[in-house]
Amino acid sequence: MEEKTNFSIKYWAEDDKPREKLALKGRAALSDAELLAILIGSGSRNESAVELSKRILASVQNNLNALGKMSINQLMTFKGIGEAKAISIIAAVELARRRKSEEATQLVKITSSKIIFEIMQPLIGELPHEEFWVLYLNNSNKVIKKEQLSKGGITGTVVDVRLILKLALENNATSLILSHNHPSGRLEPSEPDIEITQKLKSAARQLELSVIDHIIVTENGYYSFADEGVM
């Protein structure tokens, strides 16, 4: 009898089939490892997809946020994970991140800096590089558009003031919220952070627009210029 070279789902015992389990019991019945195993499809000669998934998750202390930061090359260090499977995992995690981001910005009314953080953290809180974003608000303080204005290295970004204001006028915004991340985890604003805030605030005032806050975002926290009285 020919020896099987992998543990494809169709050869698993019934209790170990995550696809069938999802169909019969619903998505909530599956563990993180079982959901990941569906993406992987099959393991290696000596390891099932569920076992492989458990090993991958154990390497990041079963933290899905940490899984989302893994690169293709990092995932491919696990035996049984080739480039195609690594890309499938990364794509699935990215879809989840985008869904979370969209849910957070469906005409949300900004009433506190915490709400701004909840909108921006999924977008930029875990990035290894710095990005500068602007939230455009209507006269009810509801977010009508969010826009990435620059993307740079870990040392900083370049911000185009004219483009920011142009987009504000095009979207009939009445106020703006600035936001960028600090990949280092440091929450205190730098001198350039303070300078660009004041520059944008002054330029916006000429067009009867207001800059109501600037939020610095890290993975686990934030700094609000408005809360700290430095607007």
mmCIF file of C-alpha atoms in Angstrom:
data_model
loop_
_atom_site.group_PDB
_atom_site.id
_atom_site.type_symbol
_atom_site.label_atom_id
_atom_site.label_comp_id
_atom_site.label_asym_id
_atom_site.label_seq_id
_atom_site.Cartn_x
_atom_site.Cartn_y
_atom_site.Cartn_z
ATOM 1 C CA MET A 1 0.000 0.000 0.000
ATOM 2 C CA GLU A 2 1.374 3.406 -0.985
ATOM 3 C CA GLU A 3 2.333 5.573 1.965
ATOM 4 C CA LYS A 4 0.533 8.918 2.163
ATOM 5 C CA THR A 5 2.931 11.829 1.863
ATOM 6 C CA ASN A 6 0.767 14.368 3.697
ATOM 7 C CA PHE A 7 -2.186 14.667 5.998
ATOM 8 C CA SER A 8 -4.774 16.137 3.617
ATOM 9 C CA ILE A 9 -8.095 16.948 5.272
ATOM 10 C CA LYS A 10 -9.877 14.132 3.457
ATOM 11 C CA TYR A 11 -7.732 11.577 5.351
ATOM 12 C CA TRP A 12 -8.422 12.960 8.804
ATOM 13 C CA ALA A 13 -10.658 11.354 11.408
ATOM 14 C CA GLU A 14 -14.116 12.933 11.495
ATOM 15 C CA ASP A 15 -13.462 14.772 14.750
ATOM 16 C CA ASP A 16 -10.358 16.342 13.251
ATOM 17 C CA LYS A 17 -11.932 17.835 10.147
ATOM 18 C CA PRO A 18 -12.221 21.602 10.739
ATOM 19 C CA ARG A 19 -14.040 22.270 7.448
ATOM 20 C CA GLU A 20 -16.769 19.784 8.280
ATOM 21 C CA LYS A 21 -16.862 21.041 11.873
ATOM 22 C CA LEU A 22 -17.387 24.616 10.657
ATOM 23 C CA ALA A 23 -20.197 23.524 8.322
ATOM 24 C CA LEU A 24 -21.936 21.520 11.030
ATOM 25 C CA LYS A 25 -21.364 23.643 14.116
ATOM 26 C CA GLY A 26 -20.560 27.135 12.821
ATOM 27 C CA ARG A 27 -17.405 29.227 12.797
ATOM 28 C CA ALA A 28 -17.499 30.005 16.528
ATOM 29 C CA ALA A 29 -17.062 26.306 17.360
ATOM 30 C CA LEU A 30 -13.562 26.225 15.881
ATOM 31 C CA SER A 31 -10.369 27.067 17.715
ATOM 32 C CA ASP A 32 -7.842 29.486 16.248
ATOM 33 C CA ALA A 33 -5.688 26.514 15.241
ATOM 34 C CA GLU A 34 -8.584 24.848 13.436
ATOM 35 C CA LEU A 35 -9.402 28.033 11.533
ATOM 36 C CA LEU A 36 -5.763 28.413 10.570
ATOM 37 C CA ALA A 37 -5.685 24.748 9.487
ATOM 38 C CA ILE A 38 -8.491 25.423 6.989
ATOM 39 C CA LEU A 39 -6.268 28.063 5.379
ATOM 40 C CA ILE A 40 -3.286 25.730 5.332
ATOM 41 C CA GLY A 41 -5.257 22.761 3.955
ATOM 42 C CA SER A 42 -2.650 20.109 4.706
ATOM 43 C CA GLY A 43 0.339 19.605 6.935
ATOM 44 C CA SER A 44 3.543 17.696 6.352
ATOM 45 C CA ARG A 45 4.375 13.986 6.260
ATOM 46 C CA ASN A 46 4.565 13.749 10.033
ATOM 47 C CA GLU A 47 2.196 16.501 11.137
ATOM 48 C CA SER A 48 -1.442 17.350 10.473
ATOM 49 C CA ALA A 49 -2.539 20.848 9.496
ATOM 50 C CA VAL A 50 -4.071 21.363 12.949
ATOM 51 C CA GLU A 51 -0.848 20.297 14.659
ATOM 52 C CA LEU A 52 1.169 22.560 12.369
ATOM 53 C CA SER A 53 -1.227 25.430 13.087
ATOM 54 C CA LYS A 54 -0.868 24.901 16.819
ATOM 55 C CA ARG A 55 2.906 25.045 16.445
ATOM 56 C CA ILE A 56 2.757 28.273 14.453
ATOM 57 C CA LEU A 57 0.427 29.888 16.995
ATOM 58 C CA ALA A 58 2.560 28.671 19.915
ATOM 59 C CA SER A 59 5.544 30.479 18.366
ATOM 60 C CA VAL A 60 3.670 33.792 18.847
ATOM 61 C CA GLN A 61 2.194 32.849 22.259
ATOM 62 C CA ASN A 62 -1.184 32.236 20.575
ATOM 63 C CA ASN A 63 -1.471 35.960 19.865
ATOM 64 C CA LEU A 64 -3.285 36.661 16.581
ATOM 65 C CA ASN A 65 -1.944 40.224 16.454
ATOM 66 C CA ALA A 66 1.572 38.823 16.537
ATOM 67 C CA LEU A 67 0.644 36.291 13.838
ATOM 68 C CA GLY A 68 -0.470 39.198 11.657
ATOM 69 C CA LYS A 69 3.017 40.715 11.872
ATOM 70 C CA MET A 70 4.788 37.623 10.560
ATOM 71 C CA SER A 71 6.362 37.904 7.124
ATOM 72 C CA ILE A 72 6.224 35.353 4.308
ATOM 73 C CA ASN A 73 9.782 34.284 5.070
ATOM 74 C CA GLN A 74 9.070 33.871 8.783
ATOM 75 C CA LEU A 75 6.057 31.650 8.087
ATOM 76 C CA MET A 76 8.041 29.599 5.595
ATOM 77 C CA THR A 77 10.496 28.582 8.320
ATOM 78 C CA PHE A 78 7.829 26.116 9.487
ATOM 79 C CA LYS A 79 8.061 22.776 7.720
ATOM 80 C CA GLY A 80 4.913 22.325 5.658
ATOM 81 C CA ILE A 81 4.461 26.043 4.958
ATOM 82 C CA GLY A 82 5.471 27.053 1.459
ATOM 83 C CA GLU A 83 5.115 30.455 -0.153
ATOM 84 C CA ALA A 84 1.496 29.879 -1.277
ATOM 85 C CA LYS A 85 0.339 28.870 2.208
ATOM 86 C CA ALA A 86 2.237 31.745 3.812
ATOM 87 C CA ILE A 87 0.586 34.211 1.435
ATOM 88 C CA SER A 88 -2.856 32.725 2.201
ATOM 89 C CA ILE A 89 -2.317 33.248 5.934
ATOM 90 C CA ILE A 90 -1.121 36.828 5.478
ATOM 91 C CA ALA A 91 -4.038 37.630 3.140
ATOM 92 C CA ALA A 92 -6.584 36.267 5.627
ATOM 93 C CA VAL A 93 -5.119 38.260 8.518
ATOM 94 C CA GLU A 94 -5.079 41.411 6.381
ATOM 95 C CA LEU A 95 -8.754 40.950 5.448
ATOM 96 C CA ALA A 96 -9.588 40.662 9.155
ATOM 97 C CA ARG A 97 -7.643 43.857 9.874
ATOM 98 C CA ARG A 98 -9.433 45.754 7.108
ATOM 99 C CA ARG A 99 -12.827 44.534 8.295
ATOM 100 C CA LYS A 100 -12.063 45.780 11.796
ATOM 101 C CA SER A 101 -10.977 49.126 10.375
ATOM 102 C CA GLU A 102 -14.111 49.550 8.255
ATOM 103 C CA GLU A 103 -16.394 48.645 11.139
ATOM 104 C CA ALA A 104 -14.692 51.306 13.239
ATOM 105 C CA THR A 105 -15.252 54.130 10.767
ATOM 106 C CA GLN A 106 -18.859 53.822 9.591
ATOM 107 C CA LEU A 107 -19.839 57.464 10.155
ATOM 108 C CA VAL A 108 -18.476 57.354 13.676
ATOM 109 C CA LYS A 109 -19.024 60.541 15.656
ATOM 110 C CA ILE A 110 -15.841 61.741 17.305
ATOM 111 C CA THR A 111 -16.542 62.587 20.931
ATOM 112 C CA SER A 112 -13.210 61.653 22.519
ATOM 113 C CA SER A 113 -9.594 60.864 21.754
ATOM 114 C CA LYS A 114 -10.253 57.234 22.693
ATOM 115 C CA ILE A 115 -12.614 56.884 19.731
ATOM 116 C CA ILE A 116 -9.915 58.254 17.422
ATOM 117 C CA PHE A 117 -7.473 55.699 18.818
ATOM 118 C CA GLU A 118 -9.963 52.878 18.233
ATOM 119 C CA ILE A 119 -10.267 53.951 14.589
ATOM 120 C CA MET A 120 -6.571 54.371 13.939
ATOM 121 C CA GLN A 121 -4.971 51.587 15.967
ATOM 122 C CA PRO A 122 -6.035 48.790 13.568
ATOM 123 C CA LEU A 123 -4.669 50.822 10.663
ATOM 124 C CA ILE A 124 -1.286 51.949 11.935
ATOM 125 C CA GLY A 125 -0.747 50.797 15.514
ATOM 126 C CA GLU A 126 1.250 47.700 14.635
ATOM 127 C CA LEU A 127 3.175 48.875 11.566
ATOM 128 C CA PRO A 128 6.995 48.653 11.517
ATOM 129 C CA HIS A 129 7.202 51.985 9.664
ATOM 130 C CA GLU A 130 5.670 55.406 10.248
ATOM 131 C CA GLU A 131 2.527 56.596 8.446
ATOM 132 C CA PHE A 132 0.637 59.898 8.613
ATOM 133 C CA TRP A 133 -3.163 59.862 8.243
ATOM 134 C CA VAL A 134 -5.938 62.447 8.332
ATOM 135 C CA LEU A 135 -9.539 61.917 9.380
ATOM 136 C CA TYR A 136 -11.949 64.320 7.665
ATOM 137 C CA LEU A 137 -15.073 65.245 9.628
ATOM 138 C CA ASN A 138 -18.387 66.857 8.717
ATOM 139 C CA ASN A 139 -20.119 69.541 10.784
ATOM 140 C CA SER A 140 -21.572 66.830 13.039
ATOM 141 C CA ASN A 141 -18.051 65.639 13.905
ATOM 142 C CA LYS A 142 -18.648 62.379 12.023
ATOM 143 C CA VAL A 143 -15.832 60.792 10.025
ATOM 144 C CA ILE A 144 -16.566 61.092 6.308
ATOM 145 C CA LYS A 145 -13.149 60.052 5.016
ATOM 146 C CA LYS A 146 -9.845 58.709 6.253
ATOM 147 C CA GLU A 147 -6.754 59.153 4.117
ATOM 148 C CA GLN A 148 -3.140 58.044 4.282
ATOM 149 C CA LEU A 149 -1.068 61.098 3.389
ATOM 150 C CA SER A 150 2.434 59.756 3.714
ATOM 151 C CA LYS A 151 4.360 56.585 4.368
ATOM 152 C CA GLY A 152 7.940 56.646 5.436
ATOM 153 C CA GLY A 153 10.737 54.905 7.167
ATOM 154 C CA ILE A 154 10.874 54.371 10.880
ATOM 155 C CA THR A 155 12.578 57.760 11.298
ATOM 156 C CA GLY A 156 9.695 59.881 10.020
ATOM 157 C CA THR A 157 7.452 60.960 7.177
ATOM 158 C CA VAL A 158 6.933 63.920 4.857
ATOM 159 C CA VAL A 159 3.563 65.656 5.074
ATOM 160 C CA ASP A 160 2.051 67.653 2.180
ATOM 161 C CA VAL A 161 -0.020 70.424 3.791
ATOM 162 C CA ARG A 162 -1.548 71.563 0.492
ATOM 163 C CA LEU A 163 -2.773 68.058 -0.356
ATOM 164 C CA ILE A 164 -4.341 67.665 3.084
ATOM 165 C CA LEU A 165 -6.317 70.888 2.701
ATOM 166 C CA LYS A 166 -7.229 70.131 -0.919
ATOM 167 C CA LEU A 167 -8.797 66.831 0.151
ATOM 168 C CA ALA A 168 -10.650 68.591 2.957
ATOM 169 C CA LEU A 169 -12.283 70.989 0.493
ATOM 170 C CA GLU A 170 -13.065 68.228 -2.012
ATOM 171 C CA ASN A 171 -14.856 66.218 0.687
ATOM 172 C CA ASN A 172 -16.690 69.207 2.203
ATOM 173 C CA ALA A 173 -15.012 68.580 5.532
ATOM 174 C CA THR A 174 -15.264 71.176 8.262
ATOM 175 C CA SER A 175 -12.587 69.814 10.575
ATOM 176 C CA LEU A 176 -9.592 67.504 10.559
ATOM 177 C CA ILE A 177 -7.893 65.089 12.913
ATOM 178 C CA LEU A 178 -4.240 64.259 12.348
ATOM 179 C CA SER A 179 -2.778 60.915 13.285
ATOM 180 C CA HIS A 180 0.499 59.088 12.930
ATOM 181 C CA ASN A 181 2.187 56.134 14.555
ATOM 182 C CA HIS A 182 5.423 55.713 16.457
ATOM 183 C CA PRO A 183 6.757 52.197 15.712
ATOM 184 C CA SER A 184 9.210 52.615 18.589
ATOM 185 C CA GLY A 185 6.301 52.628 21.049
ATOM 186 C CA ARG A 186 7.275 56.074 22.354
ATOM 187 C CA LEU A 187 4.202 58.235 22.944
ATOM 188 C CA GLU A 188 5.778 61.656 23.444
ATOM 189 C CA PRO A 189 5.591 63.986 20.401
ATOM 190 C CA SER A 190 8.811 65.026 18.716
ATOM 191 C CA GLU A 191 9.610 68.605 17.735
ATOM 192 C CA PRO A 192 8.681 67.859 14.078
ATOM 193 C CA ASP A 193 5.352 66.411 15.306
ATOM 194 C CA ILE A 194 4.584 69.651 17.129
ATOM 195 C CA GLU A 195 5.751 71.806 14.212
ATOM 196 C CA ILE A 196 3.606 70.063 11.582
ATOM 197 C CA THR A 197 0.600 70.241 13.905
ATOM 198 C CA GLN A 198 0.933 73.991 14.308
ATOM 199 C CA LYS A 199 1.648 74.464 10.603
ATOM 200 C CA LEU A 200 -1.484 72.564 9.583
ATOM 201 C CA LYS A 201 -3.592 74.273 12.234
ATOM 202 C CA SER A 202 -2.526 77.699 10.966
ATOM 203 C CA ALA A 203 -3.023 76.811 7.286
ATOM 204 C CA ALA A 204 -6.440 75.243 7.930
ATOM 205 C CA ARG A 205 -7.613 78.341 9.781
ATOM 206 C CA GLN A 206 -7.121 80.388 6.593
ATOM 207 C CA LEU A 207 -9.728 78.164 4.908
ATOM 208 C CA GLU A 208 -12.093 78.223 7.899
ATOM 209 C CA LEU A 209 -11.226 74.637 8.749
ATOM 210 C CA SER A 210 -10.228 73.458 12.199
ATOM 211 C CA VAL A 211 -7.657 70.880 13.270
ATOM 212 C CA ILE A 212 -9.214 69.485 16.427
ATOM 213 C CA ASP A 213 -6.611 66.923 17.477
ATOM 214 C CA HIS A 214 -3.436 65.089 16.590
ATOM 215 C CA ILE A 215 -3.151 61.534 17.870
ATOM 216 C CA ILE A 216 0.103 59.598 18.141
ATOM 217 C CA VAL A 217 -0.671 55.884 18.022
ATOM 218 C CA THR A 218 1.322 52.893 19.227
ATOM 219 C CA GLU A 219 0.303 49.249 19.511
ATOM 220 C CA ASN A 220 -1.066 49.636 23.022
ATOM 221 C CA GLY A 221 -1.661 53.330 23.633
ATOM 222 C CA TYR A 222 -1.940 56.852 22.310
ATOM 223 C CA TYR A 223 -1.092 60.491 22.937
ATOM 224 C CA SER A 224 -3.679 63.207 22.239
ATOM 225 C CA PHE A 225 -2.447 66.757 21.595
ATOM 226 C CA ALA A 226 -5.904 68.060 22.526
ATOM 227 C CA ASP A 227 -6.072 66.108 25.812
ATOM 228 C CA GLU A 228 -2.599 67.337 26.749
ATOM 229 C CA GLY A 229 -3.465 70.968 25.944
ATOM 230 C CA VAL A 230 -0.845 71.391 23.218
ATOM 231 C CA MET A 231 -3.171 72.135 20.298
#
